[in-house]
Tab-separated table of C-alpha atoms in Angstrom:
chain	number	residue	atom	x	y	z
R	137	GLU	CA	-33.979	54.375	81.706
R	138	ARG	CA	-31.162	56.245	83.339
R	139	PHE	CA	-33.286	59.388	83.683
R	140	GLU	CA	-36.487	57.722	84.897
R	141	ILE	CA	-37.601	58.747	88.365
R	142	GLY	CA	-39.209	55.434	89.257
R	143	GLY	CA	-39.721	51.967	87.943
R	144	THR	CA	-42.585	50.387	86.065
R	145	ASN	CA	-45.363	49.113	88.303
R	146	THR	CA	-45.789	45.778	86.542
R	147	PRO	CA	-48.383	44.344	88.979
R	148	ALA	CA	-50.603	47.409	88.491
R	149	ILE	CA	-50.308	47.206	84.709
R	150	LEU	CA	-51.134	43.486	84.703
R	151	GLY	CA	-54.037	44.063	87.083
R	152	GLN	CA	-55.458	46.786	84.875
R	153	ALA	CA	-55.114	44.622	81.765
R	154	THR	CA	-56.887	41.759	83.532
R	155	SER	CA	-59.683	44.099	84.648
R	156	VAL	CA	-60.207	45.424	81.131
R	157	ARG	CA	-60.296	41.885	79.743
R	158	TRP	CA	-62.840	40.867	82.413
R	159	ILE	CA	-65.088	43.830	81.550
R	160	ARG	CA	-64.891	43.031	77.832
R	161	GLU	CA	-65.483	39.288	78.216
R	162	THR	CA	-67.833	39.087	81.199
R	163	VAL	CA	-69.672	42.380	81.611
R	164	GLY	CA	-69.645	43.800	78.097
R	165	VAL	CA	-68.379	47.294	77.365
R	166	ASP	CA	-71.579	48.486	75.660
R	167	TRP	CA	-73.729	47.175	78.512
R	168	ALA	CA	-71.459	48.801	81.109
R	169	PHE	CA	-71.579	52.194	79.355
R	170	GLU	CA	-75.370	52.054	79.014
R	171	ARG	CA	-75.801	50.969	82.637
R	172	ILE	CA	-73.597	53.832	83.865
R	173	ALA	CA	-75.523	56.365	81.755
R	174	ARG	CA	-78.914	54.987	82.866
R	175	LEU	CA	-77.939	55.186	86.547
R	176	GLY	CA	-76.544	58.680	86.001
R	177	ARG	CA	-79.865	59.822	84.524
R	178	TYR	CA	-81.687	58.164	87.418
R	179	ALA	CA	-79.487	60.002	89.944
R	180	TRP	CA	-80.023	63.301	88.098
R	181	GLU	CA	-83.805	62.840	88.178
R	182	LYS	CA	-83.860	61.881	91.864
R	183	LEU	CA	-81.654	64.827	92.842
R	184	ALA	CA	-83.856	67.169	90.784
R	185	GLU	CA	-86.780	66.228	93.053
R	186	LEU	CA	-85.017	67.649	96.130
R	187	ASP	CA	-85.691	71.238	97.169
R	188	GLY	CA	-82.505	73.263	97.490
R	189	VAL	CA	-80.495	71.118	95.075
R	190	THR	CA	-79.017	72.860	92.046
R	191	LEU	CA	-77.874	70.484	89.333
R	192	ILE	CA	-74.767	71.611	87.483
R	193	THR	CA	-74.456	68.709	85.056
R	194	PRO	CA	-76.663	69.288	81.995
R	195	LYS	CA	-78.991	66.307	81.672
R	196	ALA	CA	-78.615	66.184	77.892
R	197	LYS	CA	-74.811	65.859	78.063
R	198	MET	CA	-74.302	63.537	80.985
R	199	ALA	CA	-73.213	59.983	81.569
R	200	GLY	CA	-72.351	58.680	85.023
R	201	LEU	CA	-71.201	61.873	86.750
R	202	VAL	CA	-73.767	64.195	88.311
R	203	SER	CA	-72.489	67.442	89.831
R	204	PHE	CA	-74.697	69.504	92.114
R	205	THR	CA	-74.864	71.851	95.087
R	206	VAL	CA	-77.138	71.807	98.118
R	207	ALA	CA	-78.320	75.117	99.532
R	208	GLY	CA	-77.086	75.826	103.041
R	209	ILE	CA	-74.130	73.449	103.111
R	210	GLU	CA	-70.680	73.577	101.561
R	211	PRO	CA	-69.686	70.535	99.478
R	212	PRO	CA	-66.862	69.391	101.820
R	213	ASP	CA	-69.286	69.448	104.767
R	214	LEU	CA	-71.932	67.567	102.797
R	215	VAL	CA	-69.397	64.897	101.808
R	216	ARG	CA	-68.312	64.511	105.448
R	217	ARG	CA	-71.904	64.160	106.673
R	218	LEU	CA	-72.751	61.668	103.952
R	219	THR	CA	-69.640	59.633	104.754
R	220	GLU	CA	-70.839	59.445	108.365
R	221	ARG	CA	-74.036	57.909	106.967
R	222	GLY	CA	-72.170	55.360	104.843
R	223	VAL	CA	-72.550	57.208	101.536
R	224	VAL	CA	-69.276	57.873	99.736
R	225	ILE	CA	-69.248	60.647	97.159
R	226	ARG	CA	-66.777	63.453	96.577
R	227	TYR	CA	-66.599	67.158	96.054
R	228	ILE	CA	-64.896	69.099	93.293
R	229	ARG	CA	-62.993	72.334	93.891
R	230	GLN	CA	-63.637	74.022	90.509
R	231	PRO	CA	-66.473	74.674	90.353
R	232	LEU	CA	-67.088	73.975	94.027
R	233	CYS	CA	-69.771	71.296	93.978
R	234	THR	CA	-70.580	67.766	95.049
R	235	ARG	CA	-70.498	64.882	92.577
R	236	ILE	CA	-72.127	61.478	92.441
R	237	ALA	CA	-70.396	58.975	90.166
R	238	THR	CA	-72.329	55.899	89.086
R	239	GLY	CA	-70.639	52.681	88.051
R	240	PHE	CA	-72.072	49.662	86.263
R	241	TYR	CA	-71.893	47.793	89.568
R	242	ASN	CA	-74.161	50.291	91.364
R	243	THR	CA	-77.904	49.847	91.725
R	244	GLU	CA	-80.920	52.120	91.797
R	245	GLU	CA	-81.080	51.344	95.515
R	246	ASP	CA	-77.569	52.784	95.942
R	247	VAL	CA	-78.742	56.009	94.310
R	248	ASP	CA	-81.909	56.045	96.428
R	249	ARG	CA	-79.820	55.610	99.577
R	250	ALA	CA	-77.551	58.517	98.604
R	251	VAL	CA	-80.523	60.776	97.854
R	252	ALA	CA	-82.214	59.787	101.133
R	253	ALA	CA	-79.006	60.620	103.010
R	254	ILE	CA	-78.835	64.018	101.296
R	255	ARG	CA	-82.450	64.645	102.295
R	256	GLU	CA	-81.579	63.649	105.880
R	257	VAL	CA	-78.636	66.073	105.943
R	258	GLN	CA	-80.864	68.824	104.546
R	259	SER	CA	-83.413	68.280	107.312
R	260	SER	CA	-80.678	68.648	109.934
R	261	LEU	CA	-79.566	72.076	108.668
């Protein structure tokens, strides 16, 4: 303990343990994983319909993370414009791309809204 830089964050550890227990007991781990993968595939398919979108994530090896680029706009600029429209995603520096992450709590409508916002940004370029 004498050489530790900081202390143990007990509230964070207890909160995480409670969250994991809630997912196991209420949501179901298998259901959550399948839901995340299903929404990820849905996002991949919807993004594939957009002209100018290059999907980086291989469809066969994906789960809930879909990485892509949009022709004519750098990922940080796309993220900023989407944030202005109420869509929160992030960009990755290596490789430089944009990424949608689906969670079990998301809906198909959330994905549709993100894709519509990307389409709107594309039309403004």
